[in-house]
Amino acid sequence: MSINTKQQKAERPVFPFTAIIGQEEMKLALILNVIDPRIGGVMIMGDRGTGKSTTIRAVADLLPEIDVVENDGFNSSPVDFELMSEQVKQAVLSGKEINVVQKKVPMIDLPLGATEDRVCGTIDIEKALTEGVKAFEPGLLAKANRGILYVDEVNLLDDHLVDILLDSAASGWNTVEREGISIKHPARFVLVGSGNPEEGELRPQLLDRFGMHAEIRTVRDPELRVQVVEQRSNFDQNPDQCLAENEEKQKALLDRITRAQSLLKDVKLDYNLRIKISEVCGSLDVDGLRGDIVINRAAKAHAAYNERTEVTVEDIEAIVTLCLRHRLRKDPLESIDSGDKVKDVFEEIFK
């Protein structure tokens, strides 16, 4: 048995993404964020036990391996300056030889009790003062660079930590400053938060910073519930068989995502459609322009996912609710669901 095979056997098997039944809204939001991380991540709100964590781990496991600089704490890209640590950048610019290895896309879990130092990283002040070097211990944001950062129960996380995560996700950089010493490193990741509405909502200004908002509900159809339970039981009893059964579907989906990532830069969005997108946002009294930007990006990613270079009305229709439902001002006296409200306005303007 080869070393690689032993390593794969030692790793805990991950439930295959293509075996997940239902929850199409959540799956689509995750796939589009993988195709274009600039969409800004996804907030998944839903009942307990609806497969939120399973789906997020499954999408991370599905993704292809990436090229990283060997022994680098930031998963630095060997070619893209935007995704390199300062040390690697200097080495590349000075023409030094760099060893490159392949590794799985990082999937980092952020625990609820994490401190700011654990998230951002720490600077060894003593070493900096005595030896004159910037000694930096990378945090979770560094480990998540070029991967997925998952925060379960994000609505229970300290607000200032949520602010830090959202700032890094938006800018793609993390800056740590201590005692006049400043260190900056790349932190471009897909931020995925999940939560249960019963435990409280995020503040509107924080919620607005997530690109998409997927709502998932417990499956009510008895036959579908039986299917879900059987699928999970089969995987727990014989994970290798379940993975083998889904191998072709997993490869087909991976190929589709990879093609979409390559195609994305060529996708065009007609000016008239952009006007109508902004008209929808204006009619719904969406604050700021983040909603318009996210819809534009998500519609392009959806078109690329469907192997097209021109965005259609159907692309916009598929993602508009995901991009806007969490940006609407909540009226406690209104019984209409925010998703239905978005659909109604979309129909009125586009159809």
Tab-separated table of C-alpha atoms in Angstrom, residues 154-167 201-207 209:
chain	number	residue	atom	x	y	z
A	154	VAL	CA	-22.277	32.765	14.049
A	155	ASN	CA	-25.148	34.642	15.726
A	156	LEU	CA	-23.607	33.697	19.117
A	157	LEU	CA	-20.111	34.942	18.210
A	158	ASP	CA	-18.842	38.213	19.728
A	159	ASP	CA	-19.730	41.143	17.473
A	160	HIS	CA	-16.157	42.462	17.297
A	161	LEU	CA	-14.920	39.053	16.058
A	162	VAL	CA	-17.656	38.980	13.424
A	163	ASP	CA	-16.514	42.472	12.346
A	164	ILE	CA	-12.914	41.238	11.987
A	165	LEU	CA	-13.999	38.204	9.931
A	166	LEU	CA	-16.179	40.272	7.616
A	167	ASP	CA	-13.492	42.926	7.114
A	201	GLU	CA	-30.478	37.159	14.550
A	202	LEU	CA	-27.254	38.907	13.607
A	203	ARG	CA	-27.282	42.704	13.694
A	204	PRO	CA	-28.606	44.020	10.322
A	205	GLN	CA	-25.328	45.829	9.534
A	206	LEU	CA	-23.402	42.550	10.022
A	207	LEU	CA	-25.965	40.462	8.161
A	209	ARG	CA	-22.005	42.081	4.871
